[in-house]
Amino acid sequence: MSIVTLLPFIVLIGAMFLMTRSAKKKQQAAQQMRNEMQAGTGVRTIGGMYATVKEIHEDTVLLEVAPGVHAIYAKNAIGAVLADEEYNRILDGADPIHGDESIVPDDASSLTGDTAGDATETGDKADKIDLGKAETPADAEPAAEAEAEAEAKDAKDAKDTVKADADAAKDEKKSGDDAK
């Protein structure tokens, strides 16, 4: 076999090796984080629950999920060990990182420049667009009658055409019989 035919297999095996190597590194880092966990630190479980570590056992951890409420979790269920500042920030609900940013309202009134009071004063119909036909009901009646008359005339013309064709066919048949 030539090297050209083996090259795709070599590249595939190399890519698989690199992917498994990085996955193993991540698993080792997570295991090391779980082993270095101490009582009193804040953690986040893989389910997203925040708790404080009370006791650490060989394969399990006793977590205080609320004051006086304890639960036993597997060590593998610990998703992250949090720094004290971050854990306290999450528990207190304070978010100093995003404190200066403005909050986007649920409605689009701030984007259009209208305030909520202006929209209620002018009424909701001022902002709505009518996507229906431009005709008014009074204009629609004559237009509907004219359309019905045109359809009736077309139908009558079609009947007359069919009758004329049938009469022509009869005449042809009669004249054909006389020629024999």
Coordinates of C-alpha atoms in Angstrom, one line a residue:
M1 CA 0.0 0.0 0.0
S2 CA 1.1 3.5 -0.6
I3 CA 1.3 6.3 1.9
V4 CA -1.4 8.2 0.1
T5 CA -4.0 5.5 0.8
L6 CA -2.9 5.3 4.5
L7 CA -2.8 9.0 5.1
P8 CA -6.6 9.5 5.8
F9 CA -6.5 6.7 8.4
I10 CA -3.4 8.2 10.0
V11 CA -5.1 11.6 10.2
L12 CA -8.3 10.1 11.7
I13 CA -6.4 8.1 14.3
G14 CA -4.4 11.3 15.2
A15 CA -7.5 13.3 15.6
M16 CA -9.1 10.7 17.8
F17 CA -6.0 10.6 20.0
L18 CA -6.0 14.4 20.4
M19 CA -9.7 14.4 21.3
T20 CA -9.5 11.7 23.9
R21 CA -6.4 13.3 25.4
S22 CA -8.1 16.6 25.9
A23 CA -11.2 14.9 27.4
K24 CA -8.9 13.0 29.8
K25 CA -7.3 16.2 30.9
K26 CA -10.7 17.8 31.6
Q27 CA -11.7 14.7 33.7
Q28 CA -8.5 14.8 35.6
A29 CA -8.9 18.5 36.4
A30 CA -12.5 17.9 37.6
Q31 CA -11.4 15.0 39.8
Q32 CA -8.6 17.1 41.2
M33 CA -11.0 20.0 42.0
R34 CA -13.4 17.6 43.8
N35 CA -10.5 16.1 45.8
E36 CA -9.3 19.6 46.9
M37 CA -12.8 20.5 48.1
Q38 CA -12.9 21.5 51.8
A39 CA -15.7 21.8 54.3
G40 CA -17.2 25.3 54.3
T41 CA -16.7 26.0 50.6
G42 CA -19.5 26.8 48.2
V43 CA -20.2 24.5 45.3
R44 CA -22.5 24.2 42.4
T45 CA -23.9 20.8 41.5
I46 CA -24.2 19.5 37.9
G47 CA -28.0 20.2 38.3
G48 CA -27.3 23.9 39.0
M49 CA -28.0 23.9 42.8
Y50 CA -25.8 26.0 45.0
A51 CA -24.8 24.6 48.4
T52 CA -22.2 24.7 51.2
V53 CA -20.0 21.7 51.8
K54 CA -20.4 20.3 55.4
E55 CA -18.6 16.9 55.3
I56 CA -16.5 15.1 52.7
H57 CA -16.5 11.3 52.6
E58 CA -14.8 8.9 50.2
D59 CA -17.4 8.9 47.4
T60 CA -20.0 11.3 48.8
V61 CA -20.4 14.8 50.1
L62 CA -22.8 16.2 52.7
L63 CA -24.2 19.5 51.4
E64 CA -26.2 22.2 53.2
V65 CA -28.7 23.3 50.6
A66 CA -30.5 25.7 52.9
P67 CA -30.0 26.6 56.6
G68 CA -30.6 23.4 58.5
V69 CA -31.3 21.3 55.3
H70 CA -28.7 18.8 54.5
A71 CA -28.4 16.4 51.5
I72 CA -25.9 13.7 50.5
Y73 CA -24.6 13.9 47.0
A74 CA -22.1 11.9 45.0
K75 CA -18.7 13.6 44.5
N76 CA -19.2 13.3 40.8
A77 CA -22.4 15.5 41.1
I78 CA -20.3 18.5 42.1
G79 CA -19.9 20.6 38.9
A80 CA -17.8 23.4 40.3
V81 CA -16.1 24.6 43.5
L82 CA -16.8 28.3 43.8
A83 CA -14.6 31.1 45.3
D84 CA -16.0 32.6 48.5
E85 CA -16.7 36.0 46.8
E86 CA -18.6 34.4 43.9
Y87 CA -20.6 32.1 46.1
N88 CA -21.6 35.0 48.4
R89 CA -22.5 37.1 45.5
I90 CA -24.8 34.4 44.1
L91 CA -26.5 33.7 47.5
D92 CA -27.0 37.4 48.2
G93 CA -28.4 38.1 44.8
A94 CA -26.1 41.0 44.2
D95 CA -24.6 41.2 40.8
P96 CA -21.8 43.9 40.8
I97 CA -20.5 42.7 37.4
H98 CA -23.7 43.7 35.6
G99 CA -24.9 46.5 37.9
D100 CA -24.2 49.4 35.6
E101 CA -25.9 48.0 32.5
S102 CA -29.4 49.1 31.6
I103 CA -32.2 46.6 31.7
V104 CA -34.1 46.0 28.4
P105 CA -37.9 46.4 28.9
D106 CA -40.4 43.7 27.8
D107 CA -42.1 46.0 25.4
A108 CA -40.5 48.0 22.5
S109 CA -41.7 51.4 23.7
S110 CA -38.2 52.5 24.6
L111 CA -36.9 51.6 21.2
T112 CA -39.5 53.7 19.3
G113 CA -39.3 56.7 21.6
D114 CA -42.9 56.4 22.8
T115 CA -43.4 56.1 26.5
A116 CA -45.9 53.7 27.9
G117 CA -48.2 56.5 28.9
D118 CA -48.3 57.9 25.3
A119 CA -49.4 54.5 23.9
T120 CA -52.4 54.3 26.3
E121 CA -53.4 57.9 25.8
T122 CA -53.5 57.7 22.0
G123 CA -55.0 54.2 22.0
D124 CA -53.6 51.0 20.7
K125 CA -55.2 51.4 17.3
A126 CA -52.8 54.3 16.4
D127 CA -49.9 51.8 16.3
K128 CA -51.7 49.1 14.4
I129 CA -51.6 48.8 10.6
D130 CA -54.6 47.6 8.6
L131 CA -53.5 44.9 6.3
G132 CA -57.0 44.3 4.9
K133 CA -58.4 45.5 1.6
A134 CA -58.7 49.2 1.1
E135 CA -62.4 49.0 0.0
T136 CA -65.1 50.0 2.4
P137 CA -68.1 47.8 2.8
A138 CA -70.2 50.2 0.6
D139 CA -67.7 49.9 -2.2
A140 CA -67.5 46.1 -1.9
E141 CA -71.2 45.5 -2.8
P142 CA -71.1 47.0 -6.3
A143 CA -67.8 45.4 -7.0
A144 CA -69.1 42.0 -5.9
E145 CA -72.2 42.5 -8.1
A146 CA -70.1 43.4 -11.1
E147 CA -67.9 40.4 -10.5
A148 CA -70.9 38.1 -10.2
E149 CA -72.3 39.5 -13.5
A150 CA -69.0 39.0 -15.3
E151 CA -68.8 35.4 -14.1
A152 CA -72.4 34.7 -15.3
K153 CA -71.6 36.2 -18.7
D154 CA -68.5 34.1 -19.0
A155 CA -70.5 31.0 -18.1
K156 CA -73.2 31.8 -20.7
D157 CA -70.5 32.4 -23.4
A158 CA -69.0 29.1 -22.5
K159 CA -72.4 27.3 -22.9
D160 CA -73.0 29.0 -26.2
T161 CA -69.5 27.9 -27.5
V162 CA -70.1 24.3 -26.4
K163 CA -73.6 24.4 -28.1
A164 CA -72.2 25.8 -31.3
D165 CA -69.5 23.1 -31.4
A166 CA -72.0 20.4 -30.8
D167 CA -74.2 21.8 -33.6
A168 CA -71.2 21.9 -36.0
A169 CA -70.4 18.3 -35.2
K170 CA -74.0 17.2 -36.0
D171 CA -73.9 19.1 -39.3
E172 CA -70.6 17.5 -40.2
K173 CA -71.9 14.1 -39.4
K174 CA -75.0 14.6 -41.5
S175 CA -73.1 15.9 -44.4
G176 CA -70.7 13.0 -44.1
D177 CA -73.5 10.5 -44.2
D178 CA -74.9 12.1 -47.4
A179 CA -71.6 11.9 -49.1
K180 CA -71.5 8.1 -48.9

